[in-house]
Each structure stands twice: as C-alpha cells, then as structure tokens.
Amino acid sequence: MERIPCTGCSLLCDDVLIGTDGIFIDKIYGACLKGKERFDQLAAKNRLTSPMIRKNGKLENVSWDVALERIKQILTDSSKPLLYGFSTSSCEAQLKGITLARKISGFIDSNSIICQGKALNVAKETGMTLTTLTEIINKTDLIILWGSNAAESIPRLLNKILFSRGKFRMTGREIKTIIIIDPVKTASFGVMQIRDVALHIEHGKDLELIRVLKEECCKEGNFPEKEVAGIDKEEFKRLLLNLVGAENGVIFVGQGILRTQSDDNVIRELLELVQIINARQEKGRMSLALLGGHYNMVGFEQVALSITGKNHSLQFSDNKLIETKDTIITKIEKDDFDSSIIVGTDPISHFPFSLSKNMASKPIICIDNRKSATSDIADVILPSAITGIECDGLAYRFDHVPIQLKKVLNPPSGVSTDEEILNQIIQKLDVS
Amino acid sequence: MELYKFLPQTNCKKCGKTCMAFALELLQGKVKISDCTPLIEETKYKEKYEALKELLGSEEGIEKELHIDIDEDLCDGCGICVTCCPVNARYCPPTLSGKAPDVPHDKHQLFEVKDGKCVLLNLEHCRRLEADGRERECHVCEIYCPREAIKILYI
Ligand code: SF4
Ligand code: SF4
Ligand code: SF4
Ligand code: SF4
C-alpha cells in the first residue's frame, strides 16, 4: 500500500492509498469515482501505445524515429505553430513546452485561458485574497459556491471543507454554513441543510448581484425593498448578513463565472466586493478560491509567470516573448496559425465547431495517452505516460500549493513521458 | 421520535424502562407493543394503541434488524459519510481533516471508500446499536449523503 496524490482533478488529494501488482493498480482506497477513473486509464481500451503518422489518409503505427522525422518536417514548414494543452502535464513538461515554443517561434497557451486564467489577469491589477485548503479546513465558517458545481467537478471538495472538523472548527458541519449561488439546481445542492442558503440567481445576472452587494455592504441595517437578480429579498438579506458576519469565509468561483462572461467585469467587481468586506472585517477575512478542472492548470500559470512574467498566452518570436492580446481562441478564430501541437487535451471535441474546423484544416501533432477526437484527425501521434502514476513531477493544487506527484508503475514499452517527448522534439530540431 | 407520541408517556416503568427508551427499542424491533401493558389494558389509550399498530404495520412483534443500505449506483465516492460518521471521527483521526482513513482499517470504522464506491465495513459499532440516549438516534450518514445513497432500515 502506498499513499499517492490523485491526479483526477485539481484537488490533488494526497491521501489516496493504492496497491499494485507491479503491472496494474488493483486496490484504490479513498479516491472518489472520478479519481478511480483516472487510475483506470492505465489499462483503458483507448490507450495510445505506439507512435503513429497519417499515410494516405490513414493512421499507421511507426517507430519513434519516423514519427519525430515527420514532426520535424511539419515544424520546419510551419512559421506560426500553436502549442496548446499542458494542464494534465507536470510542471517539468510545461517548462519544456515553453522552451519548444520559444525555439519554434510559436504561440503557447494552456486550458486555463478558457477557465481561471482571466481571473488572474484581473488580479494582477487589483490583487486577490487567496487561501489554502488547510486554512479552509481549520478556520472557515462560511463557504460560498458561486457558479460552481463542486460536487461533480471536484467530488471530494465538500467532504474536505464542509464536513471536516478542523482545529478551530471542531464541531465540523454544524458550525459551517454553505451558500450556493447558481441558476440551476446542481448536485452540490444535495449537501444543504436548513441553515444554509440556496440562491437561484437569474442567468447572467451575477454582475447585478455583485453591484448591489457592494453598495449594501457599506450601509448598516438597510436592505433592498425588492428582489435582486431574481433572488428574493429575504434570501438576499441572509446572503448579505452571512457575508459580513462570517469570521473566515471563502468564495469558490467556478466555471459559471470564469467561463461564460466575455468581459472581465464580473470577476473584477467580485474582487472589489471581497476587498470591501475585508475592509470591514475585524476578526478574520474573506478569501477567494478559483476552481479549475484539470489537475495542473495552475502549474502552467506558475511556470509561465516565473519565466516570462505572463501567466498564459505566450507569443514567441526570434527567441523573445512579444506583446500580444491574442489567446488560443482568437488565434484560431483569425486563422493565424499553420500547425498545432496539442498536449494532453482534446480541443477538437471541446471547442465550438467553427474553431475545431479551423484547427482540423492544419497539421496536428498530438501528444496524449488516450485516443480522442483530436488524435483521430491528427497527422502525428506520440503516446505519453500518465503523469502522477507512470511518471513523477510537480503539480499545483487549485489553491496554488505545489504537490509532488509520484511514479508507481512503469509506462508500457514504447511510451514516453510528456517531458521526454518534448525534449526529443527539441533535440530533433537541433540536428540538421 | 414519532412513536413516543403514541405511548402513555407516564414513565410507569412497567416495561422496565422509560417511555422514550421503549419507543426507541420499539423502533428497532427489540420490544413488542404488547410489552407496554398499560397501553393494552387501559381503555383510555385505545386510540393510541390502534394508531401505533397501524404505524408499525403487520410486522408487529417480529424481531427487526438494523441495516444500512448503500446504493452503489448513486454513490460517487465523495467520502462525506466516512468523514461525518461520529464513530469514524473518533477512531480514525485522518477523517477529522476530511482525509481517507488508514488501511488496514480500525475495527470500529464503519465506512470506507474503495475503488470509488462506499463500502460498509461493519455495523456492530454504529451508534444506533452501541450508544445510549439521544446518540442512539444518530442518522448523520443518511441525512448528509448528498446523493441520498444511504438508507437506514429496520428489516
Ligand atoms: S476529488 Fe479529485 S483528486 Fe480527489 S480523489 Fe477525487 S478525482 Fe482524485
Ligand atoms: S410500560 Fe408503557 S407506559 Fe409504562 S414506561 Fe413502559 S412504555 Fe411507558
Ligand atoms: S456520502 Fe453518499 S455518495 Fe458520498 S461516499 Fe458516502 S454513500 Fe457515497
Ligand atoms: S447512524 Fe451514525 S453511527 Fe451509524 S453509521 Fe450512520 S453516522 Fe455512523
């Protein structure tokens, strides 16, 4: 039995116990169903185990050398390559990805841009009060899920933060209040008790709610006369009293807020609201936590930030980082690329049709451990090891805490880690 | 305790216990309605007696056993039951911070999550069988499971 961090989602639970027979993992204790599925990926039917290239329209198994040769050809012919994905790779591999992007004058972006990346941009200007999981467990008495269905995206989160009995919260669930703000009734509502507050906000009215809260927070004992953003005035009052009355509150910002809004105002004003609350706070504080999906999305931001000063959407040219307002989305929209390297993700099925159509019309180099819509139309496929099981490395938890991943099994023969693969591409490009 | 309402509530101790304790044991099937002699003998309790019989159904008098049923299809292994069960909290320290308990497990541990699903390890140490007083009415696992996968039953 061995304790290893689970790479099923951005909670990176480090208390999972596994037993192996040397080839497979045969016992898993503590991981949720989503985590188990991640471990099951080891022996999945759709596992990629050999390099492939497209010949006469069909994918064929080839040797690493042949595949790398083809990649070299594609990249030499390409002047505007895109690199995308990286949020299910270790930080070491992400670093190699950025090195490769610099070398080939490419544009590199991670999945964070369609998730929490935007929030961090705003935070650069306004600052952001963050917190860590340990602090939440030990001190929090108010938990707000805003546009986040944590029960499904991060199955064990509510267990750890709401039901745990932390040092200063020994009575556990009884002393904690949860407020869920969501237009739809998600699975997360299942944890609510009488004292908790369920707020069915009208779709897209988050900004309106935040603005009224900002105003009302500063006044004493005055409450709006009518409903706000579809929320009944009594419910609104409970929300407000909880917000200003909590000792240590945390607002979990989910996909509902991070993804849908086209402008940054929602997140900006939310950060301002937290500042207003904290300015009045005497005992504790209110903080924010951004809930991304993939386990090392934060890692890419950390790596990119530490070596370039920008946390995503990096455009290189002549070995230098150049200013750009582009993101992976605008690049594809404008058709401003001529090949793409996709690492550990499946944009062809996740992106809207108009984008995936553009992407499919250019050569695609796919590095992944399993078949996907992207690998199905790729020109070259390189099979990768499953990070966190077949290869070690560093990853950052949702709260920006680094967690060391472990290697417990060898990858199948003929399969390499993301880091090695990217390194081999870099080396291949070096030989003339 | 709904059953309590239908007892004489005099605590006459003819059954050897208080009315509240009697109600609990009635719920668990450990005693029969007829063990409360005043209820049957005194005509003023006739209505209560009839209502109680109705409530408990035809299985009156048959020994009922505690079951905790976990619906595998609904459970997603969130581990909330593992954390919130007070018996686990007492004997498995990692659960205090929401972590998975050690393996092999403590003999008192009631729930564990294995291969992504919740498993009931034992029932003997459940508060409904071992504790006294109000603690015996424990049902936190049932009310806190967000998937409504846990049912406490007496069959
Ligand atoms: S919550 Fe996430 S990290 Fe934790 S066990 Fe489940 S999938 Fe793995
Ligand atoms: S015999 Fe009936 S009335 Fe008397 S204490 Fe027991 S339950 Fe109550
Ligand atoms: S609380 Fe419910 S869903 Fe969660 S592990 Fe227990 S039985 Fe499964
Ligand atoms: S009834 Fe209480 S003691 Fe028994 S298993 Fe459920 S939570 Fe644990």
XYZ file of C-alpha atoms and ligand atoms in Angstrom:
619
model
C 0.000 0.000 0.000
C 1.283 3.399 -0.917
C -0.030 6.917 -0.467
C -0.021 8.898 -3.696
C -1.647 12.122 -4.860
C -4.624 11.531 -7.151
C -4.500 13.398 -10.447
C -8.208 13.068 -11.176
C -8.890 16.768 -10.596
C -7.386 19.970 -9.230
C -7.896 18.938 -5.598
C -4.906 16.563 -5.959
C -5.972 14.530 -2.908
C -2.738 13.327 -1.352
C -4.373 10.777 0.939
C -5.232 8.141 -1.655
C -3.894 4.663 -0.901
C -3.176 2.257 -3.715
C -1.935 -1.288 -4.043
C -0.282 -2.594 -7.206
C 0.686 -5.984 -8.537
C 3.553 -4.450 -10.495
C 1.579 -4.034 -13.721
C -1.785 -2.668 -12.681
C -3.280 -0.900 -9.748
C -5.563 -3.400 -8.110
C -6.667 -1.581 -4.959
C -7.651 2.041 -4.535
C -8.731 3.395 -1.163
C -10.007 6.895 -0.525
C -10.239 8.156 -4.111
C -13.646 9.117 -5.439
C -15.171 7.633 -8.570
C -13.591 10.313 -10.754
C -10.182 9.528 -9.268
C -10.716 5.829 -9.829
C -11.463 6.523 -13.485
C -8.144 8.339 -13.749
C -6.348 5.249 -12.376
C -8.358 3.021 -14.705
C -6.931 4.961 -17.636
C -3.797 2.817 -17.236
C -5.426 -0.185 -18.808
C -8.102 1.570 -20.816
C -9.078 0.305 -24.256
C -8.469 3.722 -25.782
C -4.883 3.904 -24.523
C -2.315 5.002 -27.099
C 0.771 2.799 -27.074
C 2.591 3.417 -30.330
C 3.633 6.483 -32.327
C 1.504 6.929 -35.423
C 1.584 9.020 -38.534
C -1.017 9.620 -41.211
C -0.216 7.974 -44.537
C -2.626 8.216 -47.453
C -5.277 9.459 -45.078
C -4.899 6.618 -42.589
C -3.101 6.463 -39.242
C -0.324 3.867 -39.141
C 1.926 2.618 -36.366
C 5.523 3.726 -36.912
C 8.771 3.938 -34.952
C 9.600 6.955 -32.793
C 12.244 7.999 -35.296
C 9.852 8.093 -38.205
C 7.284 9.999 -36.167
C 9.844 12.537 -34.961
C 11.111 12.978 -38.503
C 7.586 13.804 -39.626
C 7.190 16.288 -36.780
C 10.415 17.974 -37.774
C 9.120 18.284 -41.305
C 5.820 19.799 -40.159
C 7.518 22.269 -37.831
C 10.129 23.284 -40.386
C 7.388 24.049 -42.889
C 5.422 25.970 -40.296
C 6.051 29.601 -39.429
C 3.177 30.109 -36.980
C 2.832 26.983 -34.854
C 0.411 26.768 -31.911
C 1.077 24.786 -28.742
C -1.917 24.057 -26.574
C -2.976 21.954 -23.582
C -0.424 21.177 -20.873
C -2.830 21.233 -17.938
C -2.524 17.482 -17.422
C 1.274 17.535 -17.628
C 3.832 18.053 -14.888
C 5.437 21.457 -14.418
C 8.658 20.000 -15.812
C 6.877 19.135 -19.068
C 5.209 22.549 -19.135
C 8.635 24.148 -18.893
C 9.819 22.037 -21.839
C 6.707 23.091 -23.762
C 7.575 26.747 -23.292
C 11.172 26.043 -24.315
C 9.920 24.403 -27.506
C 7.541 27.295 -28.196
C 10.422 29.743 -27.859
C 12.560 27.655 -30.172
C 9.993 27.421 -32.961
C 8.633 30.971 -32.507
C 5.290 29.570 -31.543
C 2.271 30.658 -29.567
C 1.651 28.627 -26.407
C -1.430 28.568 -24.229
C -2.953 26.270 -21.638
C -6.568 25.345 -20.946
C -6.522 27.962 -18.206
C -7.406 30.627 -20.737
C -10.916 29.221 -21.070
C -11.082 28.853 -17.299
C -9.399 30.713 -14.471
C -6.663 32.434 -16.473
C -8.773 35.550 -16.988
C -9.277 35.992 -13.268
C -5.542 36.041 -12.687
C -5.135 38.776 -15.286
C -7.571 40.929 -13.369
C -5.928 40.043 -10.074
C -2.658 41.442 -11.381
C -4.247 44.877 -11.309
C -6.450 44.620 -8.240
C -4.793 41.967 -6.086
C -6.634 38.945 -4.780
C -7.059 37.441 -1.312
C -6.322 33.750 -1.722
C -6.362 30.992 0.845
C -5.181 27.404 1.158
C -7.045 24.170 1.681
C -5.525 23.703 5.138
C -6.658 27.126 6.228
C -10.134 26.453 4.911
C -10.320 23.152 6.808
C -9.120 24.655 10.070
C -10.791 28.037 10.090
C -13.614 28.517 7.622
C -17.148 29.033 8.879
C -18.726 30.239 5.643
C -18.395 28.548 2.263
C -19.867 30.091 -0.854
C -20.020 28.201 -4.127
C -20.557 30.749 -6.880
C -21.323 29.229 -10.259
C -19.551 26.054 -9.288
C -20.879 22.539 -9.157
C -18.121 21.265 -6.908
C -19.930 18.030 -6.076
C -19.422 16.877 -9.644
C -16.268 18.601 -10.823
C -14.262 18.074 -7.612
C -16.132 15.287 -5.841
C -14.251 15.293 -2.527
C -14.014 19.062 -2.082
C -17.168 19.476 0.007
C -16.182 16.495 2.119
C -12.877 18.135 2.966
C -14.030 21.691 3.523
C -17.564 21.361 4.848
C -17.627 18.117 6.809
C -14.097 18.075 8.224
C -13.502 19.025 11.855
C -10.621 21.477 11.673
C -8.545 22.793 14.559
C -10.740 25.817 15.177
C -13.868 24.228 13.783
C -14.088 21.073 15.869
C -17.846 20.751 15.582
C -17.445 20.285 11.847
C -20.528 20.535 9.703
C -22.640 22.097 12.473
C -20.611 25.281 12.651
C -20.250 25.847 8.915
C -22.723 27.495 6.604
C -22.769 26.930 2.872
C -24.326 29.269 0.338
C -24.716 28.167 -3.269
C -25.335 30.748 -5.983
C -26.321 29.058 -9.207
C -29.082 29.481 -11.777
C -29.580 25.714 -11.946
C -30.068 23.190 -9.172
C -26.844 21.189 -9.378
C -25.790 18.071 -7.493
C -23.961 20.307 -4.991
C -27.297 21.424 -3.551
C -27.512 17.922 -2.055
C -25.260 18.914 0.879
C -27.502 21.742 2.048
C -29.236 21.808 5.415
C -31.865 24.172 6.796
C -29.403 26.832 7.929
C -27.740 27.008 4.510
C -28.834 29.313 1.721
C -29.645 28.217 -1.833
C -29.781 31.154 -4.222
C -31.175 30.635 -7.679
C -29.786 33.648 -9.413
C -31.126 34.573 -12.833
C -28.879 33.515 -15.650
C -26.135 36.053 -16.389
C -27.172 38.427 -13.577
C -24.082 37.872 -11.436
C -22.774 41.357 -12.076
C -26.041 42.914 -10.915
C -25.933 40.904 -7.677
C -22.308 41.838 -7.022
C -23.027 45.528 -7.571
C -25.952 45.582 -5.159
C -23.882 43.664 -2.591
C -21.048 46.175 -2.929
C -23.449 49.007 -2.224
C -25.346 47.354 0.609
C -22.222 46.062 2.333
C -21.264 49.604 3.222
C -24.618 50.508 4.745
C -25.849 49.379 8.132
C -29.215 47.718 8.523
C -30.589 48.808 5.192
C -31.832 46.192 2.805
C -33.250 46.380 -0.715
C -37.024 46.563 -0.998
C -37.358 44.204 -3.888
C -35.686 41.125 -5.344
C -32.165 41.338 -6.727
C -31.095 39.390 -9.821
C -34.016 37.032 -9.334
C -33.146 36.474 -5.670
C -35.913 37.086 -3.157
C -35.223 39.995 -0.781
C -35.281 37.798 2.339
C -32.770 35.417 0.801
C -30.643 38.364 -0.264
C -30.650 39.607 3.307
C -29.417 36.222 4.553
C -26.632 36.279 1.976
C -25.558 39.753 2.985
C -25.647 39.035 6.722
C -23.585 35.902 6.206
C -21.064 37.730 4.032
C -20.395 40.499 6.514
C -20.856 38.346 9.608
C -18.589 35.399 8.812
C -15.264 35.165 10.556
C -13.444 33.268 7.842
C -15.334 32.981 4.633
C -14.244 31.635 1.305
C -15.882 32.167 -2.062
C -15.305 29.373 -4.551
C -15.576 30.804 -8.028
C -16.496 28.182 -10.577
C -16.916 27.723 -14.284
C -20.232 29.558 -14.265
C -18.381 32.812 -13.596
C -14.986 32.063 -15.122
C -16.102 30.774 -18.469
C -19.269 32.404 -19.687
C -18.581 36.113 -19.294
C -16.913 37.682 -22.247
C -15.693 40.705 -20.306
C -13.690 40.679 -17.103
C -16.032 42.947 -15.144
C -17.733 40.213 -13.153
C -14.503 38.926 -11.721
C -13.116 42.444 -11.228
C -16.126 43.605 -9.254
C -16.169 40.371 -7.276
C -12.585 41.048 -6.217
C -13.621 44.558 -5.216
C -16.530 43.195 -3.193
C -14.136 40.950 -1.277
C -11.925 43.968 -0.590
C -14.889 45.928 0.739
C -15.895 43.075 3.030
C -12.344 42.692 4.288
C -12.008 46.387 4.994
C -14.877 45.997 7.484
C -13.659 42.693 8.887
C -12.226 42.813 12.378
C -11.537 39.179 13.221
C -10.863 37.120 10.136
C -11.194 37.607 6.415
C -12.997 36.680 3.266
C -10.954 34.980 0.556
C -11.355 33.574 -2.907
C -10.539 30.241 -4.470
C -10.721 29.606 -8.201
C -11.929 26.176 -9.172
C -10.343 24.884 -12.340
C -10.865 21.416 -13.668
C -7.622 19.842 -14.803
C -5.170 18.938 -12.110
C -2.223 21.086 -13.173
C -3.821 24.108 -14.766
C -2.398 26.300 -12.014
C 1.027 24.768 -12.674
C 1.176 26.194 -16.175
C 0.369 29.653 -14.860
C 3.074 29.370 -12.221
C 5.701 28.134 -14.670
C 4.822 30.667 -17.361
C 4.711 33.505 -14.852
C 8.031 32.634 -13.269
C 9.959 32.516 -16.534
C 8.177 35.085 -18.686
C 6.180 37.326 -16.331
C 2.942 36.412 -18.102
C 0.717 33.576 -16.974
C -0.723 32.406 -20.263
C -0.985 33.157 -23.993
C 2.719 33.492 -24.739
C 3.808 34.522 -28.234
C 7.456 33.985 -29.064
C 9.348 35.386 -31.984
C 13.089 35.280 -32.604
C 13.705 33.740 -29.219
C 11.862 36.572 -27.460
C 8.464 36.978 -25.859
C 6.403 39.553 -27.685
C 3.387 41.528 -26.531
C 0.072 40.182 -27.728
C -3.581 40.402 -26.771
C -4.282 37.143 -28.573
C -5.398 33.969 -26.855
C -5.610 30.491 -28.282
C -9.240 31.240 -29.135
C -8.577 34.452 -31.103
C -5.596 32.864 -32.852
C -7.742 30.037 -34.159
C -10.652 32.351 -34.926
C -8.427 34.564 -37.055
C -6.838 31.508 -38.623
C -3.497 32.988 -37.573
C -1.557 29.688 -37.359
C -0.360 26.954 -39.642
C 0.143 23.895 -37.429
C -0.612 22.841 -33.875
C 0.927 20.726 -31.136
C -1.720 19.502 -28.695
C -0.580 18.054 -25.387
C -2.935 16.031 -23.182
C -6.220 17.596 -24.174
C -8.945 17.273 -26.776
C -9.782 20.678 -28.285
C -11.473 19.133 -31.315
C -14.308 17.941 -29.088
C -14.215 20.783 -26.519
C -14.043 23.800 -28.835
C -17.013 25.130 -30.786
C -17.316 23.743 -34.302
C -16.076 26.891 -36.042
C -12.784 26.674 -34.130
C -12.255 22.944 -34.398
C -12.894 23.202 -38.137
C -10.026 25.680 -38.498
C -7.819 23.556 -36.332
C -8.547 20.412 -38.327
C -7.557 22.115 -41.563
C -3.906 22.433 -40.437
C -1.426 19.700 -39.478
C -1.927 18.497 -35.887
C 0.726 16.870 -33.712
C -0.978 15.132 -30.797
C 0.777 14.068 -27.602
C -1.580 12.158 -25.338
C -2.131 8.898 -23.514
C -5.520 8.130 -24.977
C -7.451 8.299 -28.221
C -9.682 11.331 -28.662
C -11.393 13.272 -31.410
C -8.144 15.245 -31.710
C -5.920 12.180 -32.050
C -8.355 10.741 -34.609
C -7.656 13.579 -37.023
C -4.003 14.189 -36.051
C -1.139 13.864 -38.514
C 1.296 12.572 -35.935
C 0.533 10.943 -32.576
C 3.078 10.386 -29.831
C 1.869 8.181 -26.932
C 2.589 9.565 -23.486
C 2.817 8.171 -19.984
C 0.146 9.027 -17.410
C 1.657 11.678 -15.183
C 1.183 11.010 -11.493
C 1.140 7.222 -11.957
C 3.729 6.343 -14.601
C 5.851 9.434 -14.189
C 6.589 11.822 -11.357
C 6.794 15.596 -11.370
C 5.408 18.690 -9.767
C 1.813 19.898 -9.925
C -0.006 22.822 -8.333
C -3.240 22.280 -6.436
C -6.204 24.630 -7.039
C -5.046 26.755 -4.094
C -1.571 27.256 -5.630
C 0.141 24.781 -3.300
C 2.750 22.583 -5.029
C 2.283 18.823 -4.683
C 4.942 16.294 -5.687
C 3.436 13.596 -7.904
C 4.727 10.042 -7.694
C 5.639 7.322 -10.127
C 4.373 3.926 -9.026
C 4.423 1.915 -12.249
C 6.460 1.874 -15.437
C 4.720 3.091 -18.584
C 4.047 0.452 -21.281
C 7.042 -0.147 -23.546
C 7.269 2.356 -26.357
C 5.585 5.066 -24.292
C 7.433 8.140 -23.039
C 6.687 10.910 -20.584
C 5.483 14.320 -21.824
C 8.763 15.851 -20.714
C 10.908 13.327 -22.614
C 8.743 13.604 -25.716
C 9.005 17.399 -25.846
C 12.718 17.106 -25.214
C 13.113 14.664 -28.090
C 11.300 17.072 -30.414
C 13.613 19.884 -29.316
C 16.677 17.714 -29.927
C 15.385 16.506 -33.272
C 15.030 20.097 -34.418
C 18.639 20.740 -33.393
C 20.195 18.150 -35.715
C 20.489 19.473 -39.208
C -39.490 10.229 17.757
C -42.857 9.749 16.276
C -43.554 6.509 18.123
C -43.166 8.208 21.504
C -46.269 10.259 20.862
C -48.369 7.105 20.865
C -47.150 5.762 24.200
C -48.792 6.616 27.534
C -45.784 8.835 28.361
C -46.204 8.187 32.081
C -42.845 6.531 32.595
C -44.526 3.944 34.821
C -41.585 1.601 34.235
C -43.818 -1.471 33.929
C -41.836 -2.375 30.847
C -38.616 -1.965 32.796
C -37.618 1.320 31.142
C -38.857 4.797 30.347
C -41.346 5.516 27.613
C -38.655 7.156 25.493
C -36.355 4.153 25.746
C -39.304 1.928 24.998
C -40.096 3.891 21.868
C -36.536 3.545 20.641
C -36.485 -0.173 21.190
C -39.846 -0.443 19.537
C -38.372 1.261 16.507
C -35.531 -1.189 16.488
C -37.898 -4.101 16.901
C -36.444 -5.148 20.255
C -39.739 -4.984 22.100
C -43.340 -5.602 21.131
C -46.193 -3.162 21.552
C -47.803 -5.593 23.960
C -44.827 -5.268 26.312
C -46.311 -1.950 27.385
C -49.144 -3.384 29.466
C -50.887 -0.073 30.315
C -51.293 0.673 26.635
C -53.251 -2.517 26.094
C -55.101 -2.728 29.377
C -56.275 0.822 29.917
C -59.106 1.807 27.620
C -58.120 5.499 27.536
C -55.067 4.513 25.489
C -57.102 2.517 22.982
C -56.769 5.105 20.243
C -53.031 5.358 20.713
C -52.732 1.601 20.675
C -54.615 1.339 17.404
C -52.578 4.138 15.838
C -49.336 2.503 16.926
C -50.372 -0.823 15.466
C -51.192 0.941 12.240
C -47.834 2.737 12.204
C -45.754 -0.344 12.805
C -47.776 -2.354 10.319
C -48.395 -6.053 10.415
C -44.856 -6.904 11.367
C -45.586 -6.123 14.973
C -43.652 -8.358 17.286
C -41.199 -9.675 14.695
C -37.591 -9.005 15.656
C -36.240 -6.286 13.314
C -32.615 -5.813 12.492
C -30.694 -2.649 11.660
C -29.466 -2.379 8.078
C -27.550 0.414 6.428
C -28.121 0.190 2.755
C -25.747 1.912 0.302
C -26.910 2.340 -3.257
C -23.827 1.667 -5.381
C -25.332 3.247 -8.457
C -25.896 6.576 -6.729
C -22.658 6.745 -4.699
C -19.786 8.696 -6.254
C -17.256 8.053 -3.511
C -17.235 11.606 -2.180
C -16.382 10.224 1.249
C -18.732 12.507 3.174
C -20.182 9.566 5.108
C -16.651 8.455 6.040
C -15.916 11.915 7.439
C -19.212 12.683 9.139
C -19.912 9.375 10.917
C -19.085 10.140 14.561
C -17.705 6.652 15.145
C -15.199 7.108 12.313
C -14.342 10.558 13.634
C -13.488 9.037 16.984
C -11.428 6.072 15.868
C -9.900 7.250 12.572
C -8.043 10.539 13.183
C -7.381 11.338 9.485
C -11.114 11.773 8.932
C -11.030 14.869 11.161
C -9.457 16.785 8.307
C -11.524 15.036 5.657
C -8.772 12.587 4.735
C -9.198 8.925 3.944
C -8.629 6.645 6.966
C -5.669 4.285 7.155
C -5.699 0.808 5.656
C -5.994 -1.763 7.229
C -8.831 -0.061 9.000
C -9.610 0.280 12.670
C -12.056 -2.328 13.867
C -14.613 0.344 14.745
C -14.558 2.023 11.341
C -17.948 1.888 9.669
C -17.468 3.276 6.162
C -14.596 3.286 3.719
C -14.328 4.291 0.075
C -12.831 1.534 -2.012
C -12.461 1.607 -5.803
C -14.524 4.783 -5.969
C -17.534 3.455 -4.049
C -18.546 3.494 -0.414
C -18.423 0.197 1.473
C -19.959 -0.575 4.871
C -17.300 -2.382 6.911
C -19.308 -3.279 9.980
C -22.485 -2.358 11.742
C -21.734 -3.514 15.270
C -20.195 -0.226 16.270
C -22.864 2.009 14.773
C -24.265 4.379 17.377
C -27.747 3.057 16.741
C -26.635 -0.182 18.351
C -23.919 0.871 20.762
C -24.672 4.329 22.078
C -27.062 5.484 24.783
C -29.684 8.156 24.936
C -30.087 10.576 22.074
C -26.898 9.413 20.379
C -28.741 6.210 19.645
C -30.895 8.152 17.222
C -27.867 9.014 15.074
C -28.570 9.215 11.371
C -25.990 11.713 10.125
C -24.737 9.387 7.387
C -28.242 9.152 5.971
C -29.010 12.886 6.100
C -25.591 14.118 4.938
C -25.024 11.841 1.933
C -25.550 14.330 -0.911
C -26.553 11.582 -3.327
C -29.146 10.106 -0.988
C -27.374 6.798 -1.420
C -27.578 5.782 2.258
C -30.749 4.392 3.826
C -31.088 3.279 7.423
C -33.599 0.462 7.558
C -35.066 -1.972 10.019
C -35.960 -5.204 8.329
S -11.525 14.741 -5.592
Fe -10.202 14.840 -7.383
S -8.130 14.490 -6.619
Fe -9.566 13.842 -5.006
S -9.852 11.649 -5.343
Fe -11.479 12.691 -6.480
S -10.650 12.992 -8.546
Fe -8.932 12.486 -7.207
S -44.872 0.309 30.314
Fe -45.636 1.668 28.743
S -46.263 3.453 29.939
Fe -45.005 2.284 31.286
S -42.952 3.124 30.971
Fe -43.125 1.398 29.595
S -43.806 2.334 27.747
Fe -44.179 3.834 29.292
S -21.731 10.160 1.319
Fe -23.031 9.003 -0.104
S -22.161 9.411 -2.127
Fe -20.615 10.037 -0.627
S -19.321 8.208 -0.371
Fe -20.907 8.092 1.214
S -22.529 6.860 0.273
Fe -21.214 7.541 -1.372
S -26.077 6.029 12.004
Fe -24.458 7.357 12.834
S -23.014 5.940 13.819
Fe -24.331 4.723 12.483
S -23.210 4.601 10.587
Fe -24.583 6.347 10.385
S -23.371 8.095 11.059
Fe -22.300 6.285 11.743
